[in-house]
XYZ file of C-alpha atoms in Angstrom:
521
model
C -9.335 84.347 238.897
C -7.837 87.764 238.213
C -4.427 86.575 239.411
C -4.672 83.486 237.208
C -5.591 85.608 234.183
C -2.676 87.954 234.845
C -0.310 85.015 235.202
C -1.491 83.419 231.949
C -1.236 86.747 230.116
C 2.309 87.181 231.382
C 3.226 83.704 230.215
C 1.763 84.370 226.787
C 3.638 87.654 226.476
C 6.860 85.972 227.604
C 6.410 83.157 225.123
C 5.616 85.653 222.400
C 8.760 87.631 223.132
C 10.943 84.592 223.533
C 9.792 82.579 220.562
C 8.968 85.239 217.988
C 9.524 83.894 214.500
C 12.571 84.975 212.536
C 11.766 86.460 209.141
C 10.431 89.367 207.101
C 6.807 90.431 206.703
C 5.369 93.377 204.796
C 2.217 95.341 205.510
C 1.519 98.369 203.344
C 4.659 100.519 203.412
C 6.021 98.772 206.521
C 8.547 95.969 206.279
C 9.122 94.177 209.615
C 12.355 92.255 210.119
C 12.267 90.004 213.189
C 15.543 88.584 214.524
C 13.661 85.903 216.420
C 15.590 86.938 219.531
C 13.812 90.116 220.585
C 14.769 92.741 217.979
C 12.093 93.823 215.497
C 13.087 96.438 212.910
C 10.480 98.231 210.816
C 11.588 99.830 207.533
C 9.570 102.251 205.416
C 9.512 100.660 201.977
C 9.026 103.997 200.205
C 12.358 105.503 201.335
C 14.372 102.956 203.365
C 14.082 104.782 206.699
C 14.032 102.687 209.866
C 10.866 103.884 211.613
C 10.774 101.410 214.505
C 13.442 99.519 216.399
C 11.898 97.433 219.179
C 13.990 95.389 221.588
C 11.942 93.023 223.747
C 8.992 95.342 223.193
C 10.885 98.544 224.111
C 10.856 101.156 221.347
C 14.407 102.397 220.736
C 13.652 104.417 217.608
C 12.762 108.090 217.972
C 9.313 108.599 216.466
C 9.814 112.124 215.098
C 13.139 111.584 213.316
C 14.176 108.267 211.898
C 17.291 106.197 211.291
C 18.509 106.769 207.765
C 21.388 107.070 205.363
C 22.737 110.595 204.801
C 19.813 112.958 205.483
C 17.303 110.480 204.097
C 17.123 109.114 200.579
C 13.759 110.721 199.749
C 12.622 107.701 197.800
C 14.067 104.259 197.200
C 13.188 100.752 196.096
C 13.139 98.383 199.062
C 13.194 94.594 198.645
C 13.969 91.625 200.870
C 15.187 88.056 200.648
C 15.619 85.309 203.228
C 17.952 82.333 202.841
C 20.003 80.184 205.192
C 18.574 81.971 208.269
C 19.781 85.356 206.971
C 17.427 88.175 205.981
C 18.791 90.748 203.531
C 16.987 94.061 203.002
C 18.158 95.930 199.912
C 17.495 99.667 199.540
C 18.316 101.093 196.101
C 18.490 104.470 194.396
C 20.234 105.359 191.138
C 23.614 105.756 192.917
C 23.220 103.952 196.269
C 22.634 100.332 197.277
C 22.244 100.050 201.032
C 21.863 96.765 202.915
C 20.418 95.816 206.311
C 21.159 92.187 207.170
C 19.754 90.201 210.097
C 20.862 86.739 211.188
C 18.365 84.503 212.937
C 18.815 84.704 216.696
C 21.151 87.741 216.626
C 20.022 91.216 217.701
C 22.322 93.060 215.352
C 21.702 94.974 212.162
C 24.644 94.154 209.915
C 25.047 96.914 207.336
C 26.805 97.580 204.056
C 26.573 100.627 201.795
C 27.595 100.851 198.148
C 27.739 104.177 196.327
C 28.719 105.017 192.757
C 28.607 108.784 193.455
C 28.853 110.945 196.560
C 25.437 112.087 197.866
C 24.599 115.637 196.834
C 24.654 116.759 200.489
C 28.376 115.907 200.532
C 28.083 113.661 203.566
C 27.720 109.904 203.526
C 26.666 108.725 206.959
C 24.368 106.356 208.758
C 22.586 108.244 211.504
C 20.578 106.259 214.034
C 18.177 108.718 215.676
C 17.194 106.861 218.795
C 14.813 107.435 221.693
C 16.386 109.688 224.312
C 14.148 108.271 227.036
C 15.160 104.694 226.257
C 18.852 105.459 225.679
C 19.768 108.576 227.701
C 23.448 107.830 228.351
C 25.989 109.017 225.823
C 29.220 111.050 225.809
C 28.833 114.155 227.993
C 30.825 116.311 225.561
C 28.224 115.786 222.806
C 25.118 116.334 224.989
C 23.710 119.599 223.606
C 19.995 119.424 224.468
C 18.958 122.788 225.923
C 22.288 124.406 225.075
C 22.847 127.838 223.543
C 24.727 128.019 220.241
C 28.017 129.901 220.524
C 29.580 129.048 217.157
C 27.661 128.264 214.009
C 24.820 125.876 214.690
C 26.940 123.057 216.074
C 28.887 124.303 219.123
C 26.843 124.996 222.254
C 27.154 126.216 225.829
C 25.408 123.987 228.377
C 25.839 123.953 232.158
C 28.900 126.174 231.842
C 30.643 123.823 229.398
C 31.063 123.878 225.642
C 29.515 120.896 223.874
C 29.374 119.707 220.288
C 28.759 116.595 218.239
C 32.303 117.091 216.938
C 33.699 116.487 220.411
C 32.486 112.872 220.270
C 34.914 112.050 217.474
C 37.720 109.491 217.765
C 40.540 108.800 215.274
C 39.484 106.069 212.858
C 42.384 103.841 213.905
C 40.929 103.768 217.449
C 37.217 103.893 216.622
C 35.891 100.360 216.211
C 32.911 100.691 218.558
C 30.884 103.477 220.153
C 27.370 103.665 221.504
C 24.754 104.737 224.022
C 22.937 102.965 226.831
C 19.801 102.993 228.959
C 18.216 100.858 231.631
C 18.987 97.303 230.519
C 19.653 98.248 226.905
C 22.462 99.504 224.715
C 22.876 100.477 221.056
C 26.387 100.295 219.635
C 27.838 101.139 216.240
C 30.565 98.652 215.334
C 33.097 99.430 212.589
C 35.266 96.306 212.473
C 38.230 95.240 210.382
C 38.567 97.160 207.136
C 35.171 98.894 207.290
C 36.833 102.294 206.718
C 38.453 101.141 203.471
C 36.247 103.314 201.222
C 36.278 106.340 203.527
C 39.004 108.977 203.292
C 41.395 110.871 205.512
C 43.686 108.122 206.765
C 44.133 106.488 210.166
C 44.027 109.688 212.235
C 40.994 111.271 210.612
C 38.121 111.647 213.049
C 34.427 112.263 212.617
C 31.189 112.543 214.565
C 30.134 109.532 216.663
C 27.270 110.995 218.696
C 24.973 113.958 219.249
C 22.418 114.053 222.028
C 19.557 116.495 221.436
C 15.872 115.640 221.905
C 17.008 112.446 220.159
C 20.007 110.253 220.935
C 21.982 110.146 217.696
C 24.620 107.509 216.945
C 26.601 107.873 213.724
C 28.864 106.075 211.349
C 30.362 108.827 209.214
C 31.797 107.423 206.012
C 32.531 110.616 204.039
C 32.258 114.237 205.157
C 33.862 117.646 204.692
C 34.908 117.885 208.335
C 38.590 118.863 207.914
C 38.713 116.737 204.766
C 42.270 116.316 203.484
C 41.786 114.066 200.452
C 39.202 113.248 197.815
C 36.164 111.122 198.608
C 36.124 107.497 197.593
C 33.203 105.545 196.241
C 32.470 101.821 196.356
C 31.445 99.525 199.210
C 31.523 100.931 202.758
C 31.602 98.411 205.565
C 30.652 95.888 206.713
C 29.521 97.737 209.826
C 26.722 97.132 212.302
C 24.239 98.526 214.795
C 24.221 96.047 217.684
C 21.475 96.059 220.320
C 22.381 94.578 223.702
C 21.078 94.373 227.249
C 23.478 97.208 228.079
C 26.885 95.570 227.879
C 29.386 96.758 225.278
C 29.781 94.058 222.628
C 33.078 92.958 221.136
C 34.374 95.195 218.340
C 35.679 92.062 216.595
C 32.471 91.410 214.715
C 32.453 88.342 212.460
C 31.204 89.445 209.049
C 32.687 86.580 207.019
C 29.165 85.451 206.052
C 28.912 88.558 203.835
C 30.827 86.545 201.234
C 27.718 84.398 200.707
C 25.321 87.297 200.071
C 26.379 88.636 196.645
C 26.406 92.265 197.800
C 27.257 94.936 195.257
C 30.894 96.003 195.529
C 31.776 93.714 198.436
C 35.144 91.957 198.099
C 35.459 88.784 200.247
C 38.630 87.617 201.959
C 39.340 85.212 199.101
C 39.668 88.171 196.729
C 42.176 90.059 198.883
C 45.869 90.019 199.700
C 48.211 91.236 202.425
C 51.459 93.147 202.876
C 54.212 92.113 205.282
C 56.982 94.601 205.855
C 59.727 96.098 207.923
C 60.490 99.653 209.013
C 63.567 101.390 210.358
C 64.879 104.777 211.433
C 61.918 105.858 213.546
C 62.329 108.017 216.624
C 62.398 106.037 219.847
C 59.288 106.465 221.957
C 56.882 107.280 219.122
C 54.101 104.901 218.144
C 54.522 103.567 214.620
C 51.684 103.070 212.151
C 51.645 102.202 208.469
C 48.937 103.425 206.113
C 48.089 102.267 202.608
C 46.039 104.240 200.116
C 45.061 104.640 196.493
C 42.045 106.255 194.846
C 39.834 103.266 195.655
C 40.765 102.229 199.197
C 42.674 102.971 202.393
C 43.993 100.725 205.173
C 46.299 100.899 208.177
C 48.054 98.806 210.749
C 50.386 99.328 213.684
C 54.058 98.452 213.744
C 56.039 96.771 216.502
C 59.673 95.774 216.774
C 60.456 96.913 213.251
C 57.805 94.895 211.434
C 54.135 95.048 210.460
C 51.404 93.092 208.681
C 48.558 94.767 206.833
C 44.907 93.786 207.047
C 43.381 92.000 204.071
C 43.380 94.514 201.200
C 41.702 94.734 197.834
C 44.049 94.118 194.876
C 45.817 97.201 193.538
C 48.872 99.375 193.801
C 49.100 101.445 196.972
C 51.249 104.154 198.468
C 52.469 102.866 201.811
C 53.195 105.578 204.393
C 55.209 105.197 207.565
C 53.890 107.337 210.434
C 55.973 108.364 213.444
C 53.193 109.334 215.819
C 50.983 111.105 213.267
C 53.870 112.513 211.201
C 54.232 111.138 207.685
C 57.795 109.848 207.513
C 58.665 107.734 204.519
C 56.685 106.253 201.638
C 56.971 103.461 199.113
C 54.778 101.750 196.538
C 53.434 98.233 196.913
C 51.180 96.077 194.751
C 48.654 93.704 196.312
C 47.221 90.695 194.487
C 44.359 88.405 195.449
C 45.636 85.579 197.615
C 49.160 87.000 197.642
C 51.501 88.434 200.251
C 53.605 91.404 199.133
C 56.790 92.551 200.871
C 58.001 96.079 201.522
C 60.678 97.873 203.552
C 59.988 101.396 204.833
C 62.591 103.819 206.132
C 61.819 106.934 208.139
C 62.911 109.942 206.121
C 61.506 112.823 208.172
C 64.117 115.549 208.584
C 65.427 115.376 212.160
C 68.435 117.676 212.471
C 70.537 117.936 215.583
C 68.817 120.783 217.408
C 70.075 123.450 219.773
C 66.649 123.359 221.403
C 63.156 122.229 220.588
C 59.657 122.887 221.860
C 57.481 119.806 221.458
C 58.252 116.650 219.502
C 58.035 116.479 215.721
C 55.347 113.797 215.646
C 52.457 115.395 213.750
C 50.606 116.322 216.950
C 50.640 119.104 219.574
C 50.595 116.531 222.380
C 52.265 117.908 225.494
C 51.649 121.561 224.620
C 49.253 123.845 226.487
C 45.588 122.766 226.148
C 46.364 119.881 223.770
C 44.889 117.516 226.353
C 41.537 119.334 226.201
C 41.096 120.624 222.646
C 39.538 117.450 221.254
C 36.581 117.508 223.647
C 35.871 121.223 224.156
C 35.946 124.613 222.450
C 39.014 126.840 222.912
C 36.792 129.346 224.762
C 35.810 126.797 227.430
C 36.564 127.936 230.984
C 38.227 124.583 231.643
C 40.984 125.615 229.235
C 44.166 127.178 230.607
C 44.628 130.798 229.564
C 45.772 131.016 225.960
C 47.874 134.116 226.574
C 49.572 135.767 224.642
C 52.376 133.763 226.195
C 56.055 134.453 226.735
C 57.891 131.154 226.898
C 61.438 130.738 228.194
C 63.530 127.944 226.709
C 64.148 125.384 229.434
C 60.682 125.642 230.936
C 58.087 122.875 230.588
C 56.575 122.774 227.110
C 53.158 122.387 228.763
C 53.126 126.195 229.044
C 53.637 126.695 225.281
C 50.307 127.103 223.406
C 49.204 124.239 221.158
C 47.431 126.728 218.865
C 47.889 130.375 218.020
C 44.935 132.580 217.028
C 45.577 135.951 215.394
C 42.796 137.650 217.343
C 43.294 135.889 220.689
C 46.850 134.973 221.711
C 49.082 136.619 219.155
C 52.077 136.822 219.311
C 53.900 134.008 221.047
C 57.285 135.151 222.384
C 60.225 132.846 223.039
C 63.045 134.006 225.320
C 66.387 132.279 224.956
C 69.840 132.860 226.372
C 72.442 131.733 223.789
C 76.040 130.802 224.329
C 78.717 132.044 221.935
C 78.807 128.641 220.223
C 75.055 128.684 219.511
C 74.827 131.878 217.473
C 75.563 132.470 213.810
C 73.457 131.470 210.818
C 70.687 129.171 212.019
C 67.261 127.864 211.022
C 64.064 128.096 213.022
C 61.755 125.276 211.970
C 58.069 125.490 212.811
C 55.929 122.440 212.115
C 52.151 122.820 212.129
C 49.394 120.200 211.966
C 46.522 122.335 210.660
C 45.644 125.897 209.735
C 42.506 128.005 209.378
C 41.884 131.027 207.128
C 45.412 130.978 205.736
C 47.106 131.290 209.129
C 50.866 130.681 209.094
C 53.879 131.828 211.139
C 56.152 134.809 210.518
C 58.991 135.528 212.951
C 60.966 138.442 214.321
C 64.237 137.761 216.133
C 65.604 140.706 218.054
C 65.470 143.449 215.371
C 65.390 141.124 212.310
C 62.159 140.048 210.611
C 61.713 137.038 208.361
C 59.855 137.040 205.101
C 56.249 135.926 204.843
C 55.778 132.224 204.041
C 53.279 131.272 201.348
C 49.750 130.475 202.483
C 49.171 126.821 203.366
C 46.852 124.620 201.335
C 43.319 125.476 202.373
C 41.116 122.879 204.064
C 37.387 123.631 204.142
C 36.751 123.386 207.876
C 36.903 125.394 211.077
C 39.355 122.817 212.336
C 40.574 123.302 215.865
C 37.305 124.783 217.196
C 35.632 121.563 216.032
C 37.874 119.427 218.197
C 40.569 118.292 215.793
C 44.177 119.225 215.198
C 44.538 116.861 212.260
C 44.727 118.737 208.957
C 47.639 119.012 206.550
C 51.079 118.961 208.152
C 53.214 121.944 207.132
C 56.913 122.622 207.661
C 58.249 126.189 207.715
C 62.048 126.565 207.655
C 62.904 130.183 208.436
C 66.564 130.955 207.718
C 68.192 133.205 210.317
C 71.156 135.186 208.917
C 74.448 135.411 210.741
C 74.583 138.362 213.127
C 70.910 138.085 214.108
C 71.315 135.936 217.206
C 73.501 137.307 219.971
C 75.348 135.818 222.905
C 73.032 136.178 225.870
C 69.371 137.183 225.711
C 67.410 136.706 222.454
C 63.748 137.394 221.799
C 61.921 135.380 219.133
C 58.432 136.617 218.279
C 56.068 134.361 216.319
C 53.114 136.093 214.668
C 50.126 134.664 212.838
C 49.873 136.257 209.423
C 47.123 135.838 206.844
C 45.421 137.622 204.000
C 42.090 136.624 205.515
C 40.238 138.078 208.461
C 38.182 136.668 211.299
C 37.272 137.244 214.912
C 38.076 135.485 218.158
C 38.891 131.818 217.830
C 37.700 131.946 214.222
C 40.477 134.371 213.322
C 43.355 132.981 211.218
C 45.204 130.376 213.254
C 47.455 127.374 213.162
C 48.210 124.404 215.430
C 51.789 123.765 216.522
C 53.492 120.438 216.165
C 56.934 121.654 217.238
C 59.418 124.542 217.107
C 63.092 123.699 216.598
C 66.298 125.727 216.337
C 69.266 124.188 214.562
């Protein structure tokens, strides 16, 4: 009898899980949204927080900190509607309209966010604070639980390695899906298509994807001040999604075309957009080519191949189109997009590429190939896995992998270059130093043999710690330092590069800059 009862109970539970009804019900301040396929989402109707996220009965939502927009809206008006097997939950404040959308039979929260003003905290993000026990597996470099803070309150030492939520970041152009998993379950943030169109920073901007503390946090950062290089945008952010699976990574090519039927504030459907088809020329062989488009309302990007490119669907307007060689801005033009139209444009690389006597690194807007560039995006410069920063003496002709990707005034200053010149290579020359970011006003000043250059003007300040947060992408700078005739000599020459700044700082937070390349011509 006991076995029969257990069997019948199991059948009832199975049937209940399998055939739960799709729809929305409200009880007190709890709004339950059932996908009808195993995912039940509970939203607090007083503030819009997700307080429960159950998948086949397993609670995925942390119960001490909830899933919310920004750092929580405090209070909001929460309403729902159901039509055509689609449930739409609308969460409104005076400046924000946030949507959770569930399709019958699909275990995905489709999301859209409209803002008319930046949140007062300065960061627009969706943060899913999930159960660590249910979803323990995330990026190792952003696992900080039990770590000791070594810089600010966001870089930690754990098990002999530096960890930070910033080290989970991926350039926007590559970041269409990221997530965490557990035993038979996964939670993935999907940012498909043009979902970054109202964010800022361009294709190579990167922001936090994950932090693992007592909770397992999965983010979609829309606007932040993390090495921010341009003004925030407002409008509709998305569509994006939080997809719940049995553990497998879903496709990043999420179909959100049904959004056009939902009358969401600020959303522009495909029928109201246009495209750009274009050509490019003059780029350096071997460098990846991308094309970005931006104005005050939107940003987009695409990759180029074989001298041509096609943009994604864009909102109508006039845009600055930028040709990127690697991550180096190299040529711009203006283009106007109209709804239903296809605009044409031709871009030509115009980055200065003189015939050089020698070069260290490639002028591509990145330090790729230089010492520690392969590690800096996932660990702190102080990490023991880093190669020694120096100070370094580099001899022209040696592998550039021994030339530092960053120079810190208090840590590896100066960098010395040794070069043996022939009689035809001396005379009046220019040393060009390209940098990709700077901190605390750091910029290069050089001494060659007994001659010293002047002091370049301070670079444009960016409000971020930059390279210690795992990014080299700031504002590209070019310093052309004119070397007078009689300075270089036939035979041995010593070039000393110093970090100068009117600001102070200690260790890896002293004034610094990141190298793109050093060229003599």
